[in-house]
mmCIF file of C-alpha atoms and ligand atoms in Angstrom:
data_model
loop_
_atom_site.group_PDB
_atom_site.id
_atom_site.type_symbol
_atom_site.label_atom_id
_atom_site.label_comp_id
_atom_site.label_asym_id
_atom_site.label_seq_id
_atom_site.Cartn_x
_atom_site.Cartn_y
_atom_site.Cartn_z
ATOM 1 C CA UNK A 1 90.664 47.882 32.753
ATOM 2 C CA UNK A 2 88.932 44.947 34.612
ATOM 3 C CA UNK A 3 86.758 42.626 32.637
ATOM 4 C CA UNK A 4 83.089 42.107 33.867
ATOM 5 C CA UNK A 5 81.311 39.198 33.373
ATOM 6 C CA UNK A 6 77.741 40.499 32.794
ATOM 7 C CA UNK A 7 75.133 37.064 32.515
ATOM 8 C CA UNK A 8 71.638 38.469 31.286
ATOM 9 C CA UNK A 9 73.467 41.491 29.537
ATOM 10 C CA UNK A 10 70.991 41.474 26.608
ATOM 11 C CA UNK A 11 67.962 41.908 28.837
ATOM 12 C CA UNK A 12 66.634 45.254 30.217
ATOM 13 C CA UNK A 13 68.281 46.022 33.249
ATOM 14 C CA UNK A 14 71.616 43.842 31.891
ATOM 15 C CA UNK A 15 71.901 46.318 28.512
ATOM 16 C CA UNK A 16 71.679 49.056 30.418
ATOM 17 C CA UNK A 17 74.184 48.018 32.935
ATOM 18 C CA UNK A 18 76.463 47.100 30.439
ATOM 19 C CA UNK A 19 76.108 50.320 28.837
ATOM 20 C CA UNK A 20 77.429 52.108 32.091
ATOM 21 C CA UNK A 21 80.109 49.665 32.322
ATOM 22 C CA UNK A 22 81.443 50.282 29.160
ATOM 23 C CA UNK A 23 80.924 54.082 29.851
ATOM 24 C CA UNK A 24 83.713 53.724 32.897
ATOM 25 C CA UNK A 25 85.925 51.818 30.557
ATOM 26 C CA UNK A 26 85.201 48.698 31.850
ATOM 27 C CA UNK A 27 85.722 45.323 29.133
ATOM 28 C CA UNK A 28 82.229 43.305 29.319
ATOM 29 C CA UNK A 29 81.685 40.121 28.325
ATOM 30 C CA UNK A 30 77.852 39.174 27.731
ATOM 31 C CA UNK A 31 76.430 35.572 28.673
ATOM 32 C CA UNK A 32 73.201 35.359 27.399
ATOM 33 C CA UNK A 33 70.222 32.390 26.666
ATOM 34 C CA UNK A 34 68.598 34.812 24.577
ATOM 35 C CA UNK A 35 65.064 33.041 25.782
ATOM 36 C CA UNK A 36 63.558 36.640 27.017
ATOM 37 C CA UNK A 37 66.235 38.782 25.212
ATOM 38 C CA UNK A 38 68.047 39.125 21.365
ATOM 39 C CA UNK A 39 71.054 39.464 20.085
ATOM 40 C CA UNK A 40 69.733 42.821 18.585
ATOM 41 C CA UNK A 41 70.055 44.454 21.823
ATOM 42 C CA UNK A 42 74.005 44.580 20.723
ATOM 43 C CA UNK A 43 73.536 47.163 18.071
ATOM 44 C CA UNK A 44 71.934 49.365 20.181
ATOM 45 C CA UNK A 45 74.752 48.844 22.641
ATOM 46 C CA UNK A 46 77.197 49.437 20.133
ATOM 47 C CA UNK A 47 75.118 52.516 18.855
ATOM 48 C CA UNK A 48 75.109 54.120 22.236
ATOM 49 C CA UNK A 49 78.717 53.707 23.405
ATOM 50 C CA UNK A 50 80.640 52.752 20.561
ATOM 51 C CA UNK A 51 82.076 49.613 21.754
ATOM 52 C CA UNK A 52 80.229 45.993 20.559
ATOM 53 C CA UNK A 53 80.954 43.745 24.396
ATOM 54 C CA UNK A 54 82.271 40.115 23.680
ATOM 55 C CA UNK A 55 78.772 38.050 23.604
ATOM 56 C CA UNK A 56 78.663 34.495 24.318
ATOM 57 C CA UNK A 57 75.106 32.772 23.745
ATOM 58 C CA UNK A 58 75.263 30.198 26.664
ATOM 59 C CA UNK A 59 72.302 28.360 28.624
ATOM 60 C CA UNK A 60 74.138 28.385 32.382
ATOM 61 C CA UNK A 61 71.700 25.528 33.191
ATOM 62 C CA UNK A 62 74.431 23.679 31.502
ATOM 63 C CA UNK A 63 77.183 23.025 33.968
ATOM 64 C CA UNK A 64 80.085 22.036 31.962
ATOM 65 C CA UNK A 65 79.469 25.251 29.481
ATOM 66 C CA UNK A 66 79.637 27.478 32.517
ATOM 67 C CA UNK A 67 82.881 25.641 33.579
ATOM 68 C CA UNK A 68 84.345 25.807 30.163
ATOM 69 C CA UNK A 69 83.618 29.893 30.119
ATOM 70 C CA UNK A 70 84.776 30.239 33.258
ATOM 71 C CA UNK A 71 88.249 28.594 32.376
ATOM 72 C CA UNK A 72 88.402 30.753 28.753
ATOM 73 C CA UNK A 73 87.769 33.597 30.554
ATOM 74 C CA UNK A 74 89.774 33.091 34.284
ATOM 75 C CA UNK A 75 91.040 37.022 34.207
ATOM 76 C CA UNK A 76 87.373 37.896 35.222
ATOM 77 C CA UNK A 77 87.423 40.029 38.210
ATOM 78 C CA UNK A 78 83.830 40.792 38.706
ATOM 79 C CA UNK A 79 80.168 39.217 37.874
ATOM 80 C CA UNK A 80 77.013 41.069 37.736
ATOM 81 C CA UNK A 81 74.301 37.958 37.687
ATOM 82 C CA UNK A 82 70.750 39.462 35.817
ATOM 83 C CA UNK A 83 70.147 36.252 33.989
ATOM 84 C CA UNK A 84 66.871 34.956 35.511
ATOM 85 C CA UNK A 85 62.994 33.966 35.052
ATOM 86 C CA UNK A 86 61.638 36.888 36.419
ATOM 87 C CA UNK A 87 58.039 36.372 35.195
ATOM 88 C CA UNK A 88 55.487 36.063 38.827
ATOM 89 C CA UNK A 89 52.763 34.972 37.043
ATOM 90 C CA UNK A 90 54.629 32.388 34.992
ATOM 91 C CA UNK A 91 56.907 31.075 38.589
ATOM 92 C CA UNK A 92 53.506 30.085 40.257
ATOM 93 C CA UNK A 93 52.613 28.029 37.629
ATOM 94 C CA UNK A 94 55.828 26.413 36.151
ATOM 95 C CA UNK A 95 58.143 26.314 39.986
ATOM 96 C CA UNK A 96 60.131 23.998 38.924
ATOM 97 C CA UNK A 97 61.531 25.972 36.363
ATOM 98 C CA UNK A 98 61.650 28.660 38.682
ATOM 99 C CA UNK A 99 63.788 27.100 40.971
ATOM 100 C CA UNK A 100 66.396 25.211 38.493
ATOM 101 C CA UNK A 101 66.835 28.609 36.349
ATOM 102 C CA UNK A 102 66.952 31.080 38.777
ATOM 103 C CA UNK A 103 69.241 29.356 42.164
ATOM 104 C CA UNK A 104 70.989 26.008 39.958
ATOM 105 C CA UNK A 105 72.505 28.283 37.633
ATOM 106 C CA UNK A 106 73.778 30.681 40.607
ATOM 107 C CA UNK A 107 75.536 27.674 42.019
ATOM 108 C CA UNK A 108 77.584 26.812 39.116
ATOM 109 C CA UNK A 109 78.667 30.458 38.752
ATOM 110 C CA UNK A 110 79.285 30.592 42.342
ATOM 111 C CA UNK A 111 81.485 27.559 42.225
ATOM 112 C CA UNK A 112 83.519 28.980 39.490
ATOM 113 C CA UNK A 113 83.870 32.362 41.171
ATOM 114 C CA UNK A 114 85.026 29.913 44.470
ATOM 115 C CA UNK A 115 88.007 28.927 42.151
ATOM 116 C CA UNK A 116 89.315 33.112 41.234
ATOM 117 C CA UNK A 117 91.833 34.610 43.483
ATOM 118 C CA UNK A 118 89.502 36.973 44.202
ATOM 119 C CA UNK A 119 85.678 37.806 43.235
ATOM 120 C CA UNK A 120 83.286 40.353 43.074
ATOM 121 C CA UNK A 121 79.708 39.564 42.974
ATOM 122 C CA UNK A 122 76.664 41.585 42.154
ATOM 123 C CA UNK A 123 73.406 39.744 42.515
ATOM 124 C CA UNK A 124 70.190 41.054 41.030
ATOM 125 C CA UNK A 125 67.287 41.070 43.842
ATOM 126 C CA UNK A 126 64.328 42.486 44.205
ATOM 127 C CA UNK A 127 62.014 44.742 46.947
ATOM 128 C CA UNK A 128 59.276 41.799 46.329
ATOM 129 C CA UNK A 129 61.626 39.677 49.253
ATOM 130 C CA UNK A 130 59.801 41.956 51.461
ATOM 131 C CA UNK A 131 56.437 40.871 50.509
ATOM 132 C CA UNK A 132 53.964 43.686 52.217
ATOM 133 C CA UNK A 133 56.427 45.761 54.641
ATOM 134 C CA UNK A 134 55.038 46.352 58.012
ATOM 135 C CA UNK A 135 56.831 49.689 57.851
ATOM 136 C CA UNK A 136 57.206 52.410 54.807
ATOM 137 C CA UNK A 137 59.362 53.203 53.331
ATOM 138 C CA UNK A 138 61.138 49.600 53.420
ATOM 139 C CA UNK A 139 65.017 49.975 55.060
ATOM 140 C CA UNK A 140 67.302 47.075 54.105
ATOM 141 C CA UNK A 141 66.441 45.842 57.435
ATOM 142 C CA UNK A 142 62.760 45.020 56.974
ATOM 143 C CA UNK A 143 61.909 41.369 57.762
ATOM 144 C CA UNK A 144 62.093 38.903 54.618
ATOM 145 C CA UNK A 145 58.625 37.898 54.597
ATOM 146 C CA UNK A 146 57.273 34.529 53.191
ATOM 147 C CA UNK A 147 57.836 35.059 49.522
ATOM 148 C CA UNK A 148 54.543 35.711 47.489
ATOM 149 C CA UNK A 149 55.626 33.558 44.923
ATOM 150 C CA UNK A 150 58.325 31.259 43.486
ATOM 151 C CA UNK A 151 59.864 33.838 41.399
ATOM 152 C CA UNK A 152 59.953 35.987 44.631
ATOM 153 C CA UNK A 153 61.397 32.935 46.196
ATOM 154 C CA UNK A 154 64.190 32.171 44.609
ATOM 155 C CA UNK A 155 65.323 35.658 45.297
ATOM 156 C CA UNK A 156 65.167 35.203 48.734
ATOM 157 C CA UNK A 157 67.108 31.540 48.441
ATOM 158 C CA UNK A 158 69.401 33.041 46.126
ATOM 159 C CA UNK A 159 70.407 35.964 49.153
ATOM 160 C CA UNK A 160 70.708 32.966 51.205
ATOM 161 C CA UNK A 161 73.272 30.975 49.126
ATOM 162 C CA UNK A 162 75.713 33.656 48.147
ATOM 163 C CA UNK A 163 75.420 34.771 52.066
ATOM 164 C CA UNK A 164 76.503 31.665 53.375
ATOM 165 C CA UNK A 165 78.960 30.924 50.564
ATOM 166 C CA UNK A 166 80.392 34.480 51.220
ATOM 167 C CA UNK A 167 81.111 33.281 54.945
ATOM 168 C CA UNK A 168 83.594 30.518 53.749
ATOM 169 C CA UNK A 169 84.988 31.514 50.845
ATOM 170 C CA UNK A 170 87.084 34.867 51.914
ATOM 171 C CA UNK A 171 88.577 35.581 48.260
ATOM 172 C CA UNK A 172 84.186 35.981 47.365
ATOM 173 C CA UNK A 173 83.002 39.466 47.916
ATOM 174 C CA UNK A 174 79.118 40.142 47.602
ATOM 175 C CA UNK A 175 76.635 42.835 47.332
ATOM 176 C CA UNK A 176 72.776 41.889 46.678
ATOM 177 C CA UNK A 177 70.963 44.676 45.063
ATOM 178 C CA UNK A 178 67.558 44.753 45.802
ATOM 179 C CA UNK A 179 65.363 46.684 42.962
ATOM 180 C CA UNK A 180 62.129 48.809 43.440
ATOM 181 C CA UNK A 181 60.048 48.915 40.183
ATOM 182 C CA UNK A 182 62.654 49.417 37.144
ATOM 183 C CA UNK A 183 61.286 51.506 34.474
ATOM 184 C CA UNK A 184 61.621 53.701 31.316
ATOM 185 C CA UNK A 185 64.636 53.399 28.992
ATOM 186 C CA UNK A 186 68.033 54.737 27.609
ATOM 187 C CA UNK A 187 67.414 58.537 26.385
ATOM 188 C CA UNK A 188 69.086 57.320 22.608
ATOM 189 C CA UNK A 189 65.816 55.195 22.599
ATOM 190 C CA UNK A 190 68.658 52.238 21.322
ATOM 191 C CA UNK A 191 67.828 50.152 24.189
ATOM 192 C CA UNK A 192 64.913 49.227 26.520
ATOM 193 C CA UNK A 193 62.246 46.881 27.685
ATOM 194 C CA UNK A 194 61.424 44.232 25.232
ATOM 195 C CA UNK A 195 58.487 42.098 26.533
ATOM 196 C CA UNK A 196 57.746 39.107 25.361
ATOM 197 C CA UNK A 197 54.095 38.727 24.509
ATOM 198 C CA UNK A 198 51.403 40.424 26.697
ATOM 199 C CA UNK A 199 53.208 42.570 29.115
ATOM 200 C CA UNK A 200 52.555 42.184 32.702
ATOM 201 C CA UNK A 201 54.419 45.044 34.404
ATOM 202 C CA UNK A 202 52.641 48.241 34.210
ATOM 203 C CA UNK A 203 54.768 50.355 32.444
ATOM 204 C CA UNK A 204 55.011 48.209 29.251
ATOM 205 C CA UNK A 205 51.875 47.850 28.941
ATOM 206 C CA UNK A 206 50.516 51.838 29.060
ATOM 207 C CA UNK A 207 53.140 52.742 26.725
ATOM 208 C CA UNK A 208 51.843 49.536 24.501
ATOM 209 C CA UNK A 209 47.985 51.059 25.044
ATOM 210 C CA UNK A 210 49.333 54.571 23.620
ATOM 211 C CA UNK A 211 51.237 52.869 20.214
ATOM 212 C CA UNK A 212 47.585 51.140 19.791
ATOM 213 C CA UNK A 213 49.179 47.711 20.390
ATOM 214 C CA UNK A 214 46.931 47.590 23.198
ATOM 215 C CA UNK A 215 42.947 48.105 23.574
ATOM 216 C CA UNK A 216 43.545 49.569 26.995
ATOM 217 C CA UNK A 217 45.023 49.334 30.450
ATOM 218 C CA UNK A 218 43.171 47.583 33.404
ATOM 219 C CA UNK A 219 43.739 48.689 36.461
ATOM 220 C CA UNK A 220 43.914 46.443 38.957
ATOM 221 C CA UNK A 221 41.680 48.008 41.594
ATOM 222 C CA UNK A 222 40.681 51.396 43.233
ATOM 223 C CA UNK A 223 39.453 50.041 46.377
ATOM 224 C CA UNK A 224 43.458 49.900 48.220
ATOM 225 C CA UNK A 225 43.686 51.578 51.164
ATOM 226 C CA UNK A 226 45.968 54.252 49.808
ATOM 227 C CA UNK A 227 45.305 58.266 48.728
ATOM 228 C CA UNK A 228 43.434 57.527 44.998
ATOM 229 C CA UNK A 229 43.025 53.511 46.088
ATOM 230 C CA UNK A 230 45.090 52.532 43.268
ATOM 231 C CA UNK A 231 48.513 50.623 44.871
ATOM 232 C CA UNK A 232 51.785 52.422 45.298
ATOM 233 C CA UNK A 233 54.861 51.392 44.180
ATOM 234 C CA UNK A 234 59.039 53.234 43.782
ATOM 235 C CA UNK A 235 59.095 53.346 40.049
ATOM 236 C CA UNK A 236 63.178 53.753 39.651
ATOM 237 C CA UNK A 237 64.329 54.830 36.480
ATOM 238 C CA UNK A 238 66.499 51.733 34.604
ATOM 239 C CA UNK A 239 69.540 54.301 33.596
ATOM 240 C CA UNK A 240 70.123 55.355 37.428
ATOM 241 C CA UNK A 241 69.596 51.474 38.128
ATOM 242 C CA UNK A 242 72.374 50.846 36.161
ATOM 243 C CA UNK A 243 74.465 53.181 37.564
ATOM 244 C CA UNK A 244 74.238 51.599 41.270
ATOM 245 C CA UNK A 245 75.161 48.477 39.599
ATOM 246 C CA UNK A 246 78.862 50.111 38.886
ATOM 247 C CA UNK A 247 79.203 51.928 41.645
ATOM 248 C CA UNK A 248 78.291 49.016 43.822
ATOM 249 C CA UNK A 249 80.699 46.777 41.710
ATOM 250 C CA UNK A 250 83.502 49.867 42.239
ATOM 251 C CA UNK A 251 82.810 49.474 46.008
ATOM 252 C CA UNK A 252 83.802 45.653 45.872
ATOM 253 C CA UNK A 253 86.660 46.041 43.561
ATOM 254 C CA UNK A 254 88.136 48.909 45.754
ATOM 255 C CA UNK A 255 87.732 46.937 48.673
ATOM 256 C CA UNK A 256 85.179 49.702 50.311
ATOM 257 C CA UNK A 257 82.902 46.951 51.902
ATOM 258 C CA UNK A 258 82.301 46.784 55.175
ATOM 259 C CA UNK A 259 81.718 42.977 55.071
ATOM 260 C CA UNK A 260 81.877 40.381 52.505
ATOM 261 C CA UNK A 261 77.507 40.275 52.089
ATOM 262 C CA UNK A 262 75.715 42.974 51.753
ATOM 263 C CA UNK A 263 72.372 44.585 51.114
ATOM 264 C CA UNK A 264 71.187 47.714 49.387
ATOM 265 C CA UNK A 265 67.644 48.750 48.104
ATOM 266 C CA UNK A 266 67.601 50.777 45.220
ATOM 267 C CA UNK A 267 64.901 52.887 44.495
ATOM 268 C CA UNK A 268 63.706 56.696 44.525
ATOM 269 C CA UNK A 269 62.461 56.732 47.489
ATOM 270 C CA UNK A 270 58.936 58.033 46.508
ATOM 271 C CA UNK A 271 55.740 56.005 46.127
ATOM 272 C CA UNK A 272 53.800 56.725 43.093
ATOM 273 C CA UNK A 273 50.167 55.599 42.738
ATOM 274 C CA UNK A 274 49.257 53.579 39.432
ATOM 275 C CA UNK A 275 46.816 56.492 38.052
ATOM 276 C CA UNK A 276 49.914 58.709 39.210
ATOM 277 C CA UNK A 277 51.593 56.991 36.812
ATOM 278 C CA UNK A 278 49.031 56.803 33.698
ATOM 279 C CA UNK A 279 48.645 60.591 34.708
ATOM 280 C CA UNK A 280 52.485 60.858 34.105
ATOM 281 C CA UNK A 281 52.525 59.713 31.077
ATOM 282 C CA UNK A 282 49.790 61.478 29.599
ATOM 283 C CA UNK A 283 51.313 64.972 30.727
ATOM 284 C CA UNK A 284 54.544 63.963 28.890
ATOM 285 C CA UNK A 285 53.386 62.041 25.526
ATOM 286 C CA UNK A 286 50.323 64.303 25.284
ATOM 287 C CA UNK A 287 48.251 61.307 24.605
ATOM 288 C CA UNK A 288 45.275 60.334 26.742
ATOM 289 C CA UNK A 289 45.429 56.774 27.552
ATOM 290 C CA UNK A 290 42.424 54.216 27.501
ATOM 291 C CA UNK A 291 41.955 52.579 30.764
ATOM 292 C CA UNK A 292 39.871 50.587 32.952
ATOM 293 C CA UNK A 293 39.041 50.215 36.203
ATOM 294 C CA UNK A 294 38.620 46.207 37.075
ATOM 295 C CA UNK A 295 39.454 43.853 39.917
ATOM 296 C CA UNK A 296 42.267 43.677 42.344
ATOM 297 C CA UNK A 297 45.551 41.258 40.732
ATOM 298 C CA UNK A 298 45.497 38.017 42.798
ATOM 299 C CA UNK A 299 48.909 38.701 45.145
ATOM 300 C CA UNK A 300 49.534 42.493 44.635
ATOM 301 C CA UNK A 301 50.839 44.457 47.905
ATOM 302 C CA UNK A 302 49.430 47.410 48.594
ATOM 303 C CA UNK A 303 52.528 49.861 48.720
ATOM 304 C CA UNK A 304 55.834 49.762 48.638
ATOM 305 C CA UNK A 305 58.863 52.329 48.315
ATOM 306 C CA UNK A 306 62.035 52.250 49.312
ATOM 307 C CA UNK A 307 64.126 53.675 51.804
ATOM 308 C CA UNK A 308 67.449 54.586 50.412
ATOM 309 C CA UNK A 309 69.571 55.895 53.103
ATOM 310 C CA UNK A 310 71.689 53.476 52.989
ATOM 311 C CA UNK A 311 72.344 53.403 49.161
ATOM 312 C CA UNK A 312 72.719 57.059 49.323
ATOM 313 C CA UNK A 313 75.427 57.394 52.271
ATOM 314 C CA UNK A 314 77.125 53.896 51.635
ATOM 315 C CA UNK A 315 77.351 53.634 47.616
ATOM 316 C CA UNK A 316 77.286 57.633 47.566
ATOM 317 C CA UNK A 317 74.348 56.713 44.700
ATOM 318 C CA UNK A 318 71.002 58.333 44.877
ATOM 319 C CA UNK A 319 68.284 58.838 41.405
ATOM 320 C CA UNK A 320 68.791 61.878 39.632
ATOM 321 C CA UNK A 321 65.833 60.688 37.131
ATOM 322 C CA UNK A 322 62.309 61.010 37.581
ATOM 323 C CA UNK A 323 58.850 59.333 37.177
ATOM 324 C CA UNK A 324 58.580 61.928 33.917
ATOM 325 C CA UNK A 325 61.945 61.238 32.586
ATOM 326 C CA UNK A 326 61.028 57.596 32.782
ATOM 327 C CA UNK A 327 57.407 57.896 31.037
ATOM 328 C CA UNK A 328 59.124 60.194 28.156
ATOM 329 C CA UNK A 329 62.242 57.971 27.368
ATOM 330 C CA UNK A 330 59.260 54.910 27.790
ATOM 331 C CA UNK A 331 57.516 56.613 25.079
ATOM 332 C CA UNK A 332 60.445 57.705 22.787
ATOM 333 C CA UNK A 333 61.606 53.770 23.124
ATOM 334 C CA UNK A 334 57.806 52.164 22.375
ATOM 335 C CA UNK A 335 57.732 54.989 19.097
ATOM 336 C CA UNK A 336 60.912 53.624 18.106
ATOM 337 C CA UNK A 337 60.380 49.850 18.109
ATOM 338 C CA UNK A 338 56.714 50.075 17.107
ATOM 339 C CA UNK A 339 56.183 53.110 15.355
HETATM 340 C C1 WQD B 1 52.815 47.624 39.350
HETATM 341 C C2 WQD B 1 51.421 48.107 39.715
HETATM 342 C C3 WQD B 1 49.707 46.440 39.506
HETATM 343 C C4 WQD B 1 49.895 45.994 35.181
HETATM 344 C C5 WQD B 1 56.711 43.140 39.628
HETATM 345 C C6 WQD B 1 57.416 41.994 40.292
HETATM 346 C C7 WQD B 1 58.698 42.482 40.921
HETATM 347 C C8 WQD B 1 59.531 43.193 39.883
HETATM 348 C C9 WQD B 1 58.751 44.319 39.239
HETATM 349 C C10 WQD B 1 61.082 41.618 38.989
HETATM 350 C C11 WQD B 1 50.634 47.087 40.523
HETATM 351 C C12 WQD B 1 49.481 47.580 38.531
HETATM 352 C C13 WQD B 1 50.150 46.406 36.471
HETATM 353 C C14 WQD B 1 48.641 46.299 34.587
HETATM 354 C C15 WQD B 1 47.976 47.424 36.589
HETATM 355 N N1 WQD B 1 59.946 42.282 38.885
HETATM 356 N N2 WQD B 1 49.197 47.115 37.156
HETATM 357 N N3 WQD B 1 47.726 47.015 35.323
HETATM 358 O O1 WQD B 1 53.879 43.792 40.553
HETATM 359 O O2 WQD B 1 54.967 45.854 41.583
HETATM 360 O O3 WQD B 1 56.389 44.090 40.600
HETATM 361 O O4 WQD B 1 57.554 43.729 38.670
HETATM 362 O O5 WQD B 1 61.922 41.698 39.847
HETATM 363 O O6 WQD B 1 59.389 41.368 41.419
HETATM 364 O O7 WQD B 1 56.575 41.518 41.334
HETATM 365 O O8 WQD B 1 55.049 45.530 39.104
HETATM 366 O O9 WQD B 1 54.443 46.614 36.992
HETATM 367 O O10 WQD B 1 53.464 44.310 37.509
HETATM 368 O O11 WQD B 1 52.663 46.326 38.774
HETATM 369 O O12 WQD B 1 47.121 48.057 37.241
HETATM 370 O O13 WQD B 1 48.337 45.938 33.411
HETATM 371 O O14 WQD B 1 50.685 48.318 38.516
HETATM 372 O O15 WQD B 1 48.479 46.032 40.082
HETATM 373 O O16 WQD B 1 49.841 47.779 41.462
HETATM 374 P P1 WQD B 1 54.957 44.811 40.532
HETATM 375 P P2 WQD B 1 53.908 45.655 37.994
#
């Protein structure tokens, strides 16, 4: 079976992919800097599937280490590219690092990839490209707005460069996957989010409240012009995230594109307010969760959910979990690791 090159495989969305790859049969080899991940997360690979992936800890900031993989491993026949920054916060304050992380490391892979016989790309995007849609929910062909921040940036940049590259290089094929809010965890609780420090996603951070970890949850602001004036956002569950990754890389591989760039948004479709979401989570853990209402977060949108006709009809993909499945298998992961 084809080998995948998987860069970021220890992180959230990466060990979960890699888990799904591994459940088609696929062989997956890991590049990871471990600096927002750890080599841990291979047990509980191995726990859930069986199979341990080849790991290779490798900073692809370094040019001639990516070159060197690249030419161990030249029977590689498809990349899915996690390994990022991915912190907002953090990108508006340290751009630099932003920028030379997130789009200098996708150059050197993308050169190597120009050298295969033939490549199949996956690139991990994101809904924040869109900024604040005018129009909800958010099709694939929603303007790009001015990016928010430099994390969001480099997404946008990143689109950019493996667009263009795709148009000269006819042996590169290219499908940019464009994520709603990723949440929850694997049901075997053997993998799942592992923030470093304070957590700044929303998820993370209730389920870090409820093990105590936490005093409470602020949230950021009632006062949005939405149903409970808390914001809105398409909280996708990370297990059928993963699963568009294959089936997107299948799509490539088979030759199934319809051109050699592409787009797809992957979320559920629905918009789920933030107290819809604390109020999820106490139905299912049965635990009432300390919050706070306090001041708007300097750059949130007010809603966003996807549109995913075109995931649904082109990859044949749509989300089979929901925001309930996601707030128990949350749960069952933050018991595990902290209980
Ligand atoms: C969701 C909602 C907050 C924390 C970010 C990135 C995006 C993607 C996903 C990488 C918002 C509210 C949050 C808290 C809160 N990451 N909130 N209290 O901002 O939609 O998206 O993560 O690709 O690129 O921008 O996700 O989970 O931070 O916030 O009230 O302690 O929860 O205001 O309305 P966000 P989030």
């Amino acid at each position: 079976m084809d080998k995948i090159l998987v860069t970021g495989g220890l992180g959230f969305i990466g060990s979960h992919t890699v888990v799904e790859l591994q459940n088609e049969g696929y062989e997956v080899v890991i590049i990871d800097d471990l600096s927002n991940s750890s080599e841990k997360v291979l047990e509980g690979i191995t726990a859930i599937t069986g199979k341990t992936p080849i790991f290779e800890k490798l900073d692809l900031k370094e040019k001639s280490k990516v070159e060197a993989f690249f030419a161990k491993h030249n029977d590689i026949k498809g990349v899915i590219h996690f390994a990022a920054s991915k912190a907002v916060g953090e990108s508006v304050k340290e751009p630099l690092l932003y920028y030379e992380n997130n789009i200098g490391t996708l150059v050197y892979i993308l050169k190597e990839l120009k050298k295969l016989p033939e490549a199949s790309f996956i690139f991990s995007s994101s809904c924040t490209v869109y900024g604040q849609a005018d129009e909800l929910p958010i099709t694939e062909n929603a303007p790009v707005k001015q990016a928010e921040s430099p994390y969001g940036n480099t997404k946008q940049i990143g689109e950019e460069i493996i667009r263009d590259t795709c148009k000269v290089v006819p042996s590169l094929k290219a499908i940019a996957l464009r994520y709603f809010n990723p949440v929850g965890a694997h049901e075997s609780a053997e993998i799942g989010e592992l923030p470093i420090g304070v957590p700044q996603n929303l998820v993370p951070f209730i389920t870090q409240t409820a093990i105590g970890l936490r005093e409470k949850l602020s949230v950021f602001g009632d006062d949005y012009p939405t149903p409970d004036g808390t914001c809105i956002r398409d909280y996708i569950h990370v297990v059928d995230l993963a699963k568009a990754h294959v089936v997107a890389l299948q799509r490539l591989l088979g030759n199934k594109n319809k051109a050699n760039y592409e787009t797809f948004n992957l979320g559920t479709g629905k918009g789920s307010s933030v107290l819809e979401v604390v109020k999820a989570f106490e139905k299912v853990s049965g635990e009432k969760l300390n919050y706070q209402i306090v001041g708007r977060r300097e750059g949130d949108i007010i809603s966003a959910y996807a549109d995913t006709t075109k995931a649904n009809d082109e990859l044949g993909w749509k989300t089979k979990l929901t925001l309930d499945d996601a707030m128990r298998s949350a749960w069952k992961w933050e018991q595990k690791v902290r209980g």
